[in-house]
């Protein structure tokens, strides 16, 4: 099926929020029917999984109102205007953890909820960590936690790590480690 068989008639702002807008997205389908889809237009973001020289990983522990609980995640945040994904990932890692990865490996970009949102998150692995000062946003209350991969595996199985970008970063790191052992 070709993309050009879909035609956007218009996008109509339904709700304006802090970091995203919600639109009614009016389309004509390939069979000629008109439909209205929901579209969340979200600022793109980036993240880094900080990895120590001995293979342990840093995660941040923070409260998420969407779940009404604490979660473990990779340091991440929204891109600022004119900022590259890598610059954003490094900035957020420094702000949230006080670590700067001297080496960054781009893994992939992921779409948060492909059926409703255009938010893209760029995922990196970071090594050669250097310590610096943390500069969290005023509304952030974040604990920095260091785990070995066996702990991370148990946390995933217990449902303590549920964030998609974090899981992707962890599984990418695991695959790279396994490839290095062969």
CSV table of N, CA and C in Angstrom, one decimal:
chain,number,residue,atom,x,y,z
A,1,UNK,N,0.8,-1.2,0.0
A,1,UNK,CA,0.0,0.0,0.0
A,1,UNK,C,0.9,1.2,0.0
A,2,UNK,N,0.5,2.2,-0.8
A,2,UNK,CA,1.4,3.4,-0.9
A,2,UNK,C,0.8,4.5,0.0
A,3,UNK,N,1.8,5.3,0.6
A,3,UNK,CA,1.4,6.4,1.4
A,3,UNK,C,0.7,7.5,0.7
A,4,UNK,N,1.0,7.6,-0.6
A,4,UNK,CA,0.3,8.8,-1.3
A,4,UNK,C,-1.2,8.5,-1.5
A,5,UNK,N,-1.7,7.3,-1.2
A,5,UNK,CA,-3.1,7.1,-1.3
A,5,UNK,C,-3.9,7.6,-0.1
A,6,UNK,N,-3.2,8.1,0.9
A,6,UNK,CA,-3.8,8.7,2.0
A,6,UNK,C,-3.6,10.2,1.8
A,7,UNK,N,-4.7,11.0,2.2
A,7,UNK,CA,-4.6,12.4,2.0
A,7,UNK,C,-5.1,13.1,3.2
A,8,UNK,N,-4.2,14.0,3.7
A,8,UNK,CA,-4.5,14.8,4.9
A,8,UNK,C,-5.4,16.0,4.4
A,9,UNK,N,-6.5,16.1,5.0
A,9,UNK,CA,-7.4,17.2,4.7
A,9,UNK,C,-7.0,18.4,5.5
A,10,UNK,N,-6.9,18.2,6.9
A,10,UNK,CA,-6.5,19.3,7.8
A,10,UNK,C,-6.2,18.7,9.1
A,11,UNK,N,-5.4,19.4,9.9
A,11,UNK,CA,-5.1,19.1,11.3
A,11,UNK,C,-5.7,20.3,12.1
A,12,UNK,N,-6.5,19.9,13.1
A,12,UNK,CA,-7.2,20.9,13.9
A,12,UNK,C,-6.8,20.8,15.4
A,13,UNK,N,-6.2,21.8,16.0
A,13,UNK,CA,-5.8,21.8,17.3
A,13,UNK,C,-7.0,21.5,18.3
A,14,UNK,N,-6.9,20.5,19.1
A,14,UNK,CA,-7.9,20.2,20.0
A,14,UNK,C,-7.5,20.6,21.4
A,15,UNK,N,-6.2,20.5,21.7
A,15,UNK,CA,-5.7,20.8,23.1
A,15,UNK,C,-4.3,21.1,23.0
A,16,UNK,N,-3.9,22.2,23.7
A,16,UNK,CA,-2.5,22.6,23.8
A,16,UNK,C,-2.0,22.3,25.2
A,17,UNK,N,-0.9,21.5,25.4
A,17,UNK,CA,-0.3,21.2,26.7
A,17,UNK,C,1.1,21.8,26.8
A,18,UNK,N,1.8,21.4,27.8
A,18,UNK,CA,3.1,22.0,28.0
A,18,UNK,C,4.2,21.5,27.0
A,19,UNK,N,4.2,20.2,26.7
A,19,UNK,CA,5.3,19.7,25.8
A,19,UNK,C,4.6,19.0,24.6
A,20,UNK,N,3.3,19.0,24.5
A,20,UNK,CA,2.7,18.4,23.3
A,20,UNK,C,1.4,19.1,23.0
A,21,UNK,N,0.9,18.9,21.8
A,21,UNK,CA,-0.4,19.4,21.4
A,21,UNK,C,-1.2,18.2,20.9
A,22,UNK,N,-2.5,18.2,21.0
A,22,UNK,CA,-3.3,17.2,20.5
A,22,UNK,C,-4.2,17.7,19.4
A,23,UNK,N,-4.2,17.0,18.3
A,23,UNK,CA,-4.9,17.4,17.1
A,23,UNK,C,-5.9,16.4,16.7
A,24,UNK,N,-7.0,16.9,16.1
A,24,UNK,CA,-7.9,16.0,15.3
A,24,UNK,C,-7.3,16.1,13.9
A,25,UNK,N,-7.0,14.9,13.4
A,25,UNK,CA,-6.3,14.8,12.1
A,25,UNK,C,-7.2,14.2,11.1
A,26,UNK,N,-7.7,15.0,10.2
A,26,UNK,CA,-8.7,14.6,9.2
A,26,UNK,C,-8.0,14.1,7.9
A,27,UNK,N,-8.4,12.8,7.6
A,27,UNK,CA,-7.7,12.2,6.4
A,27,UNK,C,-8.8,11.6,5.5
A,28,UNK,N,-8.3,11.4,4.3
A,28,UNK,CA,-9.1,10.6,3.3
A,28,UNK,C,-8.3,9.3,3.1
A,29,UNK,N,-9.0,8.1,3.3
A,29,UNK,CA,-8.4,6.8,3.2
A,29,UNK,C,-8.3,6.4,1.7
A,30,UNK,N,-7.5,5.4,1.4
A,30,UNK,CA,-7.4,4.9,0.0
A,30,UNK,C,-8.7,4.6,-0.6
A,31,UNK,N,-9.7,4.1,0.2
A,31,UNK,CA,-11.0,3.8,-0.4
A,31,UNK,C,-12.0,5.0,-0.5
A,32,UNK,N,-11.5,6.2,-0.2
A,32,UNK,CA,-12.3,7.4,-0.3
A,32,UNK,C,-13.0,7.9,0.9
A,33,UNK,N,-13.1,7.0,2.0
A,33,UNK,CA,-13.7,7.4,3.2
A,33,UNK,C,-12.9,8.4,3.9
A,34,UNK,N,-13.6,9.3,4.6
A,34,UNK,CA,-13.0,10.3,5.5
A,34,UNK,C,-13.0,9.9,6.9
A,35,UNK,N,-11.9,10.0,7.6
A,35,UNK,CA,-11.8,9.6,9.0
A,35,UNK,C,-11.1,10.8,9.8
A,36,UNK,N,-11.3,10.7,11.1
A,36,UNK,CA,-10.6,11.6,12.0
A,36,UNK,C,-9.8,10.8,13.0
A,37,UNK,N,-8.5,11.0,13.0
A,37,UNK,CA,-7.6,10.3,13.9
A,37,UNK,C,-7.1,11.3,15.0
A,38,UNK,N,-6.7,10.8,16.1
A,38,UNK,CA,-6.1,11.6,17.1
A,38,UNK,C,-4.6,11.6,16.8
A,39,UNK,N,-4.0,12.8,17.0
A,39,UNK,CA,-2.6,12.9,16.8
A,39,UNK,C,-2.0,13.8,17.9
A,40,UNK,N,-1.0,13.2,18.6
A,40,UNK,CA,-0.3,13.9,19.6
A,40,UNK,C,1.0,14.3,19.0
A,41,UNK,N,1.2,15.7,18.9
A,41,UNK,CA,2.4,16.3,18.3
A,41,UNK,C,3.3,16.6,19.5
A,42,UNK,N,4.3,15.8,19.7
A,42,UNK,CA,5.2,15.8,20.9
A,42,UNK,C,6.6,16.2,20.6
A,43,UNK,N,7.3,17.0,21.4
A,43,UNK,CA,8.7,17.3,21.3
A,43,UNK,C,9.5,16.0,21.3
A,44,UNK,N,10.5,15.9,20.4
A,44,UNK,CA,11.3,14.7,20.4
A,44,UNK,C,12.3,14.7,21.6
A,45,UNK,N,12.8,13.6,21.9
A,45,UNK,CA,13.7,13.5,23.1
A,45,UNK,C,14.9,12.5,22.8
A,46,UNK,N,15.7,12.4,23.8
A,46,UNK,CA,16.9,11.5,23.6
A,46,UNK,C,17.3,11.0,25.0
A,47,UNK,N,18.0,9.9,25.0
A,47,UNK,CA,18.5,9.3,26.3
A,47,UNK,C,19.8,8.6,26.1
A,48,UNK,N,20.4,8.3,27.2
A,48,UNK,CA,21.7,7.5,27.2
A,48,UNK,C,21.6,6.5,28.3
A,49,UNK,N,22.1,5.3,28.1
A,49,UNK,CA,22.3,4.3,29.1
A,49,UNK,C,23.8,4.5,29.5
A,50,UNK,N,24.1,5.1,30.7
A,50,UNK,CA,25.5,5.2,31.1
A,50,UNK,C,26.0,3.9,31.6
A,51,UNK,N,27.2,3.5,31.1
A,51,UNK,CA,27.8,2.2,31.4
A,51,UNK,C,29.2,2.4,31.9
A,52,UNK,N,29.4,1.7,33.1
A,52,UNK,CA,30.7,1.9,33.7
A,52,UNK,C,31.8,1.0,33.0
A,53,UNK,N,33.0,1.2,33.3
A,53,UNK,CA,34.1,0.4,32.7
A,53,UNK,C,33.9,-1.1,33.1
A,54,UNK,N,33.3,-1.4,34.2
A,54,UNK,CA,33.2,-2.8,34.6
A,54,UNK,C,31.8,-3.4,34.2
A,55,UNK,N,31.0,-2.6,33.4
A,55,UNK,CA,29.8,-3.2,32.8
A,55,UNK,C,28.5,-2.9,33.6
A,56,UNK,N,28.6,-2.2,34.7
A,56,UNK,CA,27.4,-1.9,35.4
A,56,UNK,C,26.7,-0.7,34.7
A,57,UNK,N,25.5,-0.4,35.0
A,57,UNK,CA,24.7,0.6,34.4
A,57,UNK,C,24.1,1.5,35.4
A,58,UNK,N,24.0,2.8,35.1
A,58,UNK,CA,23.3,3.8,35.9
A,58,UNK,C,21.9,4.0,35.4
A,59,UNK,N,21.0,4.0,36.3
A,59,UNK,CA,19.6,4.3,36.0
A,59,UNK,C,19.1,5.4,37.0
A,60,UNK,N,18.2,6.2,36.6
A,60,UNK,CA,17.6,7.2,37.5
A,60,UNK,C,16.3,6.7,38.0
A,61,UNK,N,16.0,7.0,39.3
A,61,UNK,CA,14.8,6.6,39.9
A,61,UNK,C,14.0,7.9,40.2
A,62,UNK,N,12.8,7.9,39.6
A,62,UNK,CA,12.0,9.1,39.8
A,62,UNK,C,10.5,8.8,39.8
A,63,UNK,N,9.7,9.7,40.3
A,63,UNK,CA,8.3,9.6,40.4
A,63,UNK,C,7.7,9.9,39.0
A,64,UNK,N,6.7,9.1,38.6
A,64,UNK,CA,6.0,9.4,37.3
A,64,UNK,C,4.5,9.4,37.7
A,65,UNK,N,3.9,10.6,37.5
A,65,UNK,CA,2.5,10.7,37.8
A,65,UNK,C,1.6,9.9,36.9
A,66,UNK,N,2.1,9.5,35.7
A,66,UNK,CA,1.3,8.7,34.8
A,66,UNK,C,1.0,7.3,35.4
A,67,UNK,N,2.0,6.8,36.2
A,67,UNK,CA,1.9,5.5,36.9
A,67,UNK,C,1.6,5.6,38.4
A,68,UNK,N,1.7,6.9,38.9
A,68,UNK,CA,1.6,7.1,40.4
A,68,UNK,C,2.6,6.2,41.2
A,69,UNK,N,3.8,6.2,40.7
A,69,UNK,CA,4.8,5.4,41.4
A,69,UNK,C,6.2,5.8,40.9
A,70,UNK,N,7.2,5.3,41.6
A,70,UNK,CA,8.6,5.5,41.2
A,70,UNK,C,9.0,4.5,40.1
A,71,UNK,N,9.8,5.0,39.2
A,71,UNK,CA,10.3,4.1,38.1
A,71,UNK,C,11.8,4.2,38.0
A,72,UNK,N,12.4,3.2,37.3
A,72,UNK,CA,13.8,3.3,37.0
A,72,UNK,C,13.9,3.5,35.5
A,73,UNK,N,14.7,4.4,35.1
A,73,UNK,CA,14.8,4.8,33.7
A,73,UNK,C,16.2,5.2,33.3
A,74,UNK,N,16.5,5.2,32.0
A,74,UNK,CA,17.7,5.9,31.6
A,74,UNK,C,17.5,7.4,31.7
A,75,UNK,N,18.6,8.1,31.9
A,75,UNK,CA,18.5,9.6,31.9
A,75,UNK,C,18.0,10.1,30.5
A,76,UNK,N,17.0,10.9,30.5
A,76,UNK,CA,16.4,11.3,29.2
A,76,UNK,C,15.7,12.6,29.4
A,77,UNK,N,15.4,13.2,28.2
A,77,UNK,CA,14.6,14.5,28.2
A,77,UNK,C,14.3,14.9,26.8
A,78,UNK,N,13.6,16.0,26.8
A,78,UNK,CA,13.1,16.6,25.5
A,78,UNK,C,14.2,17.5,24.9
A,79,UNK,N,14.3,17.5,23.6
A,79,UNK,CA,15.3,18.3,22.9
A,79,UNK,C,14.9,19.7,22.9
A,80,UNK,N,15.8,20.6,23.1
A,80,UNK,CA,15.6,22.0,23.0
A,80,UNK,C,15.8,22.5,21.6
A,81,UNK,N,15.1,23.6,21.2
A,81,UNK,CA,15.3,24.1,19.8
A,81,UNK,C,16.7,24.2,19.4
A,82,UNK,N,17.0,23.7,18.2
A,82,UNK,CA,18.4,23.7,17.7
A,82,UNK,C,19.4,22.7,18.2
A,83,UNK,N,18.9,21.9,19.2
A,83,UNK,CA,19.8,20.9,19.8
A,83,UNK,C,19.7,19.6,19.0
A,84,UNK,N,20.9,18.9,18.8
A,84,UNK,CA,20.9,17.6,18.2
A,84,UNK,C,20.4,16.6,19.2
A,85,UNK,N,20.0,15.4,18.8
A,85,UNK,CA,19.7,14.3,19.7
A,85,UNK,C,20.8,14.0,20.6
A,86,UNK,N,22.0,13.9,20.1
A,86,UNK,CA,23.2,13.5,20.9
A,86,UNK,C,23.5,14.6,21.9
A,87,UNK,N,23.4,15.9,21.6
A,87,UNK,CA,23.6,17.0,22.5
A,87,UNK,C,22.6,16.9,23.6
A,88,UNK,N,21.3,16.6,23.3
A,88,UNK,CA,20.2,16.5,24.3
A,88,UNK,C,20.5,15.3,25.2
A,89,UNK,N,20.9,14.2,24.7
A,89,UNK,CA,21.2,13.0,25.5
A,89,UNK,C,22.3,13.3,26.5
A,90,UNK,N,23.4,13.9,26.0
A,90,UNK,CA,24.5,14.2,26.9
A,90,UNK,C,24.1,15.2,28.0
A,91,UNK,N,23.4,16.3,27.6
A,91,UNK,CA,22.9,17.3,28.5
A,91,UNK,C,22.0,16.7,29.6
A,92,UNK,N,21.1,15.9,29.2
A,92,UNK,CA,20.2,15.3,30.2
A,92,UNK,C,20.9,14.3,31.1
A,93,UNK,N,21.9,13.6,30.6
A,93,UNK,CA,22.6,12.7,31.4
A,93,UNK,C,23.4,13.4,32.4
A,94,UNK,N,24.1,14.5,32.0
A,94,UNK,CA,24.8,15.4,32.9
A,94,UNK,C,23.9,16.0,34.0
A,95,UNK,N,22.8,16.5,33.6
A,95,UNK,CA,21.9,17.2,34.5
A,95,UNK,C,21.3,16.2,35.5
A,96,UNK,N,20.9,15.0,35.1
A,96,UNK,CA,20.3,14.1,36.0
A,96,UNK,C,21.2,13.2,36.8
A,97,UNK,N,22.4,12.9,36.3
A,97,UNK,CA,23.3,12.0,37.0
A,97,UNK,C,24.6,12.6,37.4
A,98,UNK,N,25.0,13.7,36.8
A,98,UNK,CA,26.3,14.2,37.1
A,98,UNK,C,27.4,13.4,36.3
A,99,UNK,N,27.0,12.7,35.3
A,99,UNK,CA,28.0,11.9,34.5
A,99,UNK,C,28.0,12.4,33.1
A,100,UNK,N,29.2,12.5,32.4
A,100,UNK,CA,29.3,12.8,31.0
A,100,UNK,C,29.9,11.6,30.3
A,101,UNK,N,29.2,11.0,29.4
A,101,UNK,CA,29.8,9.9,28.6
A,101,UNK,C,30.8,10.4,27.6
A,102,UNK,N,32.0,10.0,27.7
A,102,UNK,CA,33.0,10.5,26.7
A,102,UNK,C,32.8,9.8,25.4
A,103,UNK,N,32.2,8.6,25.4
A,103,UNK,CA,31.9,7.9,24.1
A,103,UNK,C,30.5,7.6,24.1
A,104,UNK,N,29.8,7.9,23.0
A,104,UNK,CA,28.4,7.6,22.8
A,104,UNK,C,28.2,6.8,21.6
A,105,UNK,N,27.3,5.8,21.7
A,105,UNK,CA,27.0,4.9,20.6
A,105,UNK,C,25.5,5.0,20.3
A,106,UNK,N,25.2,5.5,19.1
A,106,UNK,CA,23.8,5.6,18.7
A,106,UNK,C,23.2,4.2,18.5
A,107,UNK,N,22.1,3.9,19.1
A,107,UNK,CA,21.4,2.6,18.9
A,107,UNK,C,20.3,2.7,17.9
A,108,UNK,N,19.3,3.5,18.2
A,108,UNK,CA,18.2,3.6,17.3
A,108,UNK,C,17.3,4.8,17.7
A,109,UNK,N,16.3,5.1,17.0
A,109,UNK,CA,15.3,6.0,17.5
A,109,UNK,C,14.0,5.2,17.5
A,110,UNK,N,13.1,5.5,18.5
A,110,UNK,CA,11.9,4.8,18.7
A,110,UNK,C,10.7,5.8,18.7
A,111,UNK,N,9.6,5.3,18.3
A,111,UNK,CA,8.4,6.1,18.4
A,111,UNK,C,7.6,5.6,19.6
A,112,UNK,N,7.3,6.5,20.5
A,112,UNK,CA,6.6,6.2,21.8
A,112,UNK,C,5.4,5.4,21.6
A,113,UNK,N,4.4,5.9,20.8
A,113,UNK,CA,3.1,5.3,20.6
A,113,UNK,C,2.7,5.5,19.2
A,114,UNK,N,3.2,4.7,18.3
A,114,UNK,CA,3.1,4.9,16.8
A,114,UNK,C,1.7,5.2,16.3
A,115,UNK,N,0.7,4.7,17.0
A,115,UNK,CA,-0.7,4.9,16.6
A,115,UNK,C,-1.3,6.2,17.0
A,116,UNK,N,-0.6,6.9,17.9
A,116,UNK,CA,-1.2,8.2,18.4
A,116,UNK,C,-0.2,9.4,18.4
A,117,UNK,N,1.1,9.1,18.5
A,117,UNK,CA,2.0,10.1,18.8
A,117,UNK,C,3.2,10.1,17.8
A,118,UNK,N,3.7,11.3,17.5
A,118,UNK,CA,4.9,11.4,16.6
A,118,UNK,C,6.2,11.6,17.4
A,119,UNK,N,6.1,11.4,18.7
A,119,UNK,CA,7.3,11.6,19.5
A,119,UNK,C,8.4,10.6,19.2
A,120,UNK,N,9.6,11.0,18.8
A,120,UNK,CA,10.7,10.2,18.6
A,120,UNK,C,11.7,10.3,19.7
A,121,UNK,N,12.2,9.2,20.2
A,121,UNK,CA,13.3,9.2,21.2
A,121,UNK,C,14.5,8.6,20.6
A,122,UNK,N,15.6,9.3,20.7
A,122,UNK,CA,16.9,8.8,20.2
A,122,UNK,C,17.6,8.1,21.3
A,123,UNK,N,18.1,6.9,21.1
A,123,UNK,CA,18.7,6.1,22.2
A,123,UNK,C,20.1,5.9,21.9
A,124,UNK,N,20.9,6.1,23.0
A,124,UNK,CA,22.4,6.0,22.9
A,124,UNK,C,22.9,5.1,24.1
A,125,UNK,N,24.0,4.5,23.9
A,125,UNK,CA,24.8,3.9,25.0
A,125,UNK,C,25.9,4.8,25.3
A,126,UNK,N,26.3,5.0,26.5
A,126,UNK,CA,27.4,5.9,26.9
A,126,UNK,C,28.4,5.2,27.7
A,127,UNK,N,29.7,5.4,27.4
A,127,UNK,CA,30.8,4.8,28.1
A,127,UNK,C,31.8,5.9,28.4
A,128,UNK,N,33.0,5.5,29.0
A,128,UNK,CA,34.0,6.4,29.4
A,128,UNK,C,33.4,7.6,30.2
A,129,UNK,N,32.8,7.2,31.3
A,129,UNK,CA,32.0,8.2,32.1
A,129,UNK,C,32.9,9.1,32.9
A,130,UNK,N,32.7,10.4,32.9
A,130,UNK,CA,33.4,11.3,33.7
A,130,UNK,C,32.4,12.0,34.6
A,131,UNK,N,32.8,12.2,35.9
A,131,UNK,CA,31.9,12.8,36.9
A,131,UNK,C,32.0,14.3,36.8
A,132,UNK,N,30.8,14.9,36.9
A,132,UNK,CA,30.7,16.4,36.9
A,132,UNK,C,29.6,16.7,37.9
A,133,UNK,N,29.2,18.0,37.9
A,133,UNK,CA,28.1,18.4,38.8
A,133,UNK,C,26.7,18.1,38.2
A,134,UNK,N,25.7,17.8,39.0
A,134,UNK,CA,24.4,17.6,38.6
A,134,UNK,C,23.7,18.9,38.6
A,135,UNK,N,22.8,19.1,37.6
A,135,UNK,CA,22.0,20.4,37.5
A,135,UNK,C,20.6,20.0,37.1
A,136,UNK,N,19.8,19.4,38.0
A,136,UNK,CA,18.5,18.9,37.7
A,136,UNK,C,17.6,20.1,37.6
A,137,UNK,N,16.5,19.9,36.8
A,137,UNK,CA,15.4,21.0,36.7
A,137,UNK,C,14.8,21.1,38.1
A,138,UNK,N,14.2,22.3,38.4
A,138,UNK,CA,13.7,22.6,39.7
A,138,UNK,C,12.6,21.6,40.1
A,139,UNK,N,11.9,21.0,39.2
A,139,UNK,CA,10.8,20.1,39.5
A,139,UNK,C,11.2,18.6,39.5
A,140,UNK,N,12.5,18.4,39.4
A,140,UNK,CA,13.0,17.0,39.3
A,140,UNK,C,13.6,16.6,40.7
A,141,UNK,N,13.2,15.4,41.2
A,141,UNK,CA,13.7,14.8,42.4
A,141,UNK,C,14.1,13.4,42.0
A,142,UNK,N,15.4,13.3,41.7
A,142,UNK,CA,15.9,12.0,41.0
A,142,UNK,C,17.0,11.4,41.9
A,143,UNK,N,16.9,10.1,42.1
A,143,UNK,CA,18.0,9.3,42.7
A,143,UNK,C,18.8,8.7,41.6
A,144,UNK,N,20.1,8.6,41.7
A,144,UNK,CA,21.0,8.0,40.7
A,144,UNK,C,21.3,6.6,41.3
A,145,UNK,N,21.1,5.5,40.5
A,145,UNK,CA,21.3,4.2,41.1
A,145,UNK,C,22.2,3.4,40.1
A,146,UNK,N,23.1,2.6,40.7
A,146,UNK,CA,24.1,1.8,39.9
A,146,UNK,C,23.7,0.4,40.1
A,147,UNK,N,23.6,-0.4,39.0
A,147,UNK,CA,23.2,-1.8,39.0
A,147,UNK,C,24.1,-2.6,38.1
A,148,UNK,N,24.3,-3.9,38.5
A,148,UNK,CA,24.9,-4.8,37.6
A,148,UNK,C,23.8,-5.4,36.8
A,149,UNK,N,24.1,-6.1,35.7
A,149,UNK,CA,23.1,-6.6,34.8
A,149,UNK,C,22.2,-7.7,35.4
A,150,UNK,N,22.8,-8.5,36.4
A,150,UNK,CA,21.9,-9.5,37.0
A,150,UNK,C,20.8,-8.8,37.8
A,151,UNK,N,21.1,-7.7,38.5
A,151,UNK,CA,20.1,-6.9,39.2
A,151,UNK,C,19.1,-6.3,38.2
A,152,UNK,N,19.6,-5.8,37.1
A,152,UNK,CA,18.7,-5.3,36.1
A,152,UNK,C,17.7,-6.3,35.5
A,153,UNK,N,18.2,-7.5,35.3
A,153,UNK,CA,17.4,-8.6,34.8
A,153,UNK,C,16.3,-8.9,35.8
A,154,UNK,N,16.6,-9.0,37.1
A,154,UNK,CA,15.6,-9.3,38.1
A,154,UNK,C,14.6,-8.1,38.2
A,155,UNK,N,15.0,-6.9,38.0
A,155,UNK,CA,14.1,-5.8,38.1
A,155,UNK,C,13.2,-5.8,36.9
A,156,UNK,N,13.6,-6.2,35.7
A,156,UNK,CA,12.7,-6.3,34.6
A,156,UNK,C,11.7,-7.4,34.8
A,157,UNK,N,12.1,-8.5,35.3
A,157,UNK,CA,11.2,-9.6,35.6
A,157,UNK,C,10.2,-9.3,36.6
A,158,UNK,N,10.5,-8.4,37.6
A,158,UNK,CA,9.6,-8.0,38.7
A,158,UNK,C,8.8,-6.8,38.3
A,159,UNK,N,8.9,-6.3,37.1
A,159,UNK,CA,8.2,-5.2,36.6
A,159,UNK,C,8.6,-3.9,37.2
A,160,UNK,N,9.8,-3.8,37.7
A,160,UNK,CA,10.3,-2.5,38.2
A,160,UNK,C,10.9,-1.6,37.1
A,161,UNK,N,11.3,-2.2,36.0
A,161,UNK,CA,11.8,-1.4,34.9
A,161,UNK,C,10.7,-1.7,33.8
A,162,UNK,N,9.9,-0.7,33.4
A,162,UNK,CA,8.9,-0.8,32.5
A,162,UNK,C,8.9,0.2,31.3
A,163,UNK,N,9.8,1.2,31.5
A,163,UNK,CA,9.9,2.2,30.5
A,163,UNK,C,10.5,1.7,29.2
A,164,UNK,N,9.8,2.0,28.0
A,164,UNK,CA,10.2,1.4,26.8
A,164,UNK,C,11.6,1.8,26.3
A,165,UNK,N,11.9,3.1,26.4
A,165,UNK,CA,13.3,3.5,26.0
A,165,UNK,C,14.4,2.9,26.8
A,166,UNK,N,14.1,2.7,28.1
A,166,UNK,CA,15.0,2.0,29.0
A,166,UNK,C,15.2,0.6,28.6
A,167,UNK,N,14.1,-0.1,28.4
A,167,UNK,CA,14.2,-1.5,28.0
A,167,UNK,C,15.0,-1.7,26.7
A,168,UNK,N,14.7,-0.8,25.7
A,168,UNK,CA,15.4,-0.9,24.4
A,168,UNK,C,16.9,-0.7,24.6
A,169,UNK,N,17.3,0.3,25.4
A,169,UNK,CA,18.7,0.6,25.7
A,169,UNK,C,19.4,-0.6,26.4
A,170,UNK,N,18.7,-1.2,27.4
A,170,UNK,CA,19.2,-2.3,28.1
A,170,UNK,C,19.4,-3.5,27.2
A,171,UNK,N,18.4,-3.8,26.4
A,171,UNK,CA,18.5,-5.0,25.5
A,171,UNK,C,19.6,-4.8,24.4
A,172,UNK,N,19.7,-3.5,23.9
A,172,UNK,CA,20.8,-3.3,23.0
A,172,UNK,C,22.2,-3.5,23.6
A,173,UNK,N,22.3,-3.0,24.8
A,173,UNK,CA,23.6,-3.2,25.5
A,173,UNK,C,23.9,-4.7,25.7
A,174,UNK,N,22.9,-5.4,26.1
A,174,UNK,CA,23.0,-6.8,26.3
A,174,UNK,C,23.5,-7.5,25.0
A,175,UNK,N,22.8,-7.1,23.9
A,175,UNK,CA,23.2,-7.8,22.6
A,175,UNK,C,24.6,-7.4,22.2
A,176,UNK,N,25.1,-6.2,22.5
A,176,UNK,CA,26.4,-5.8,22.2
A,176,UNK,C,27.4,-6.6,23.0
A,177,UNK,N,27.1,-6.8,24.3
A,177,UNK,CA,28.0,-7.5,25.2
A,177,UNK,C,28.1,-9.0,24.8
A,178,UNK,N,26.9,-9.6,24.4
A,178,UNK,CA,26.9,-11.0,23.9
A,178,UNK,C,27.7,-11.1,22.7
A,179,UNK,N,27.6,-10.2,21.7
A,179,UNK,CA,28.4,-10.2,20.5
A,179,UNK,C,29.9,-10.1,20.8
A,180,UNK,N,30.3,-9.3,21.8
A,180,UNK,CA,31.7,-9.2,22.2
A,180,UNK,C,32.3,-10.4,22.8
A,181,UNK,N,31.4,-11.3,23.4
A,181,UNK,CA,31.9,-12.5,24.0
A,181,UNK,C,32.1,-13.6,23.0
A,182,UNK,N,31.6,-13.5,21.8
A,182,UNK,CA,31.7,-14.6,20.8
A,182,UNK,C,33.0,-14.5,20.1
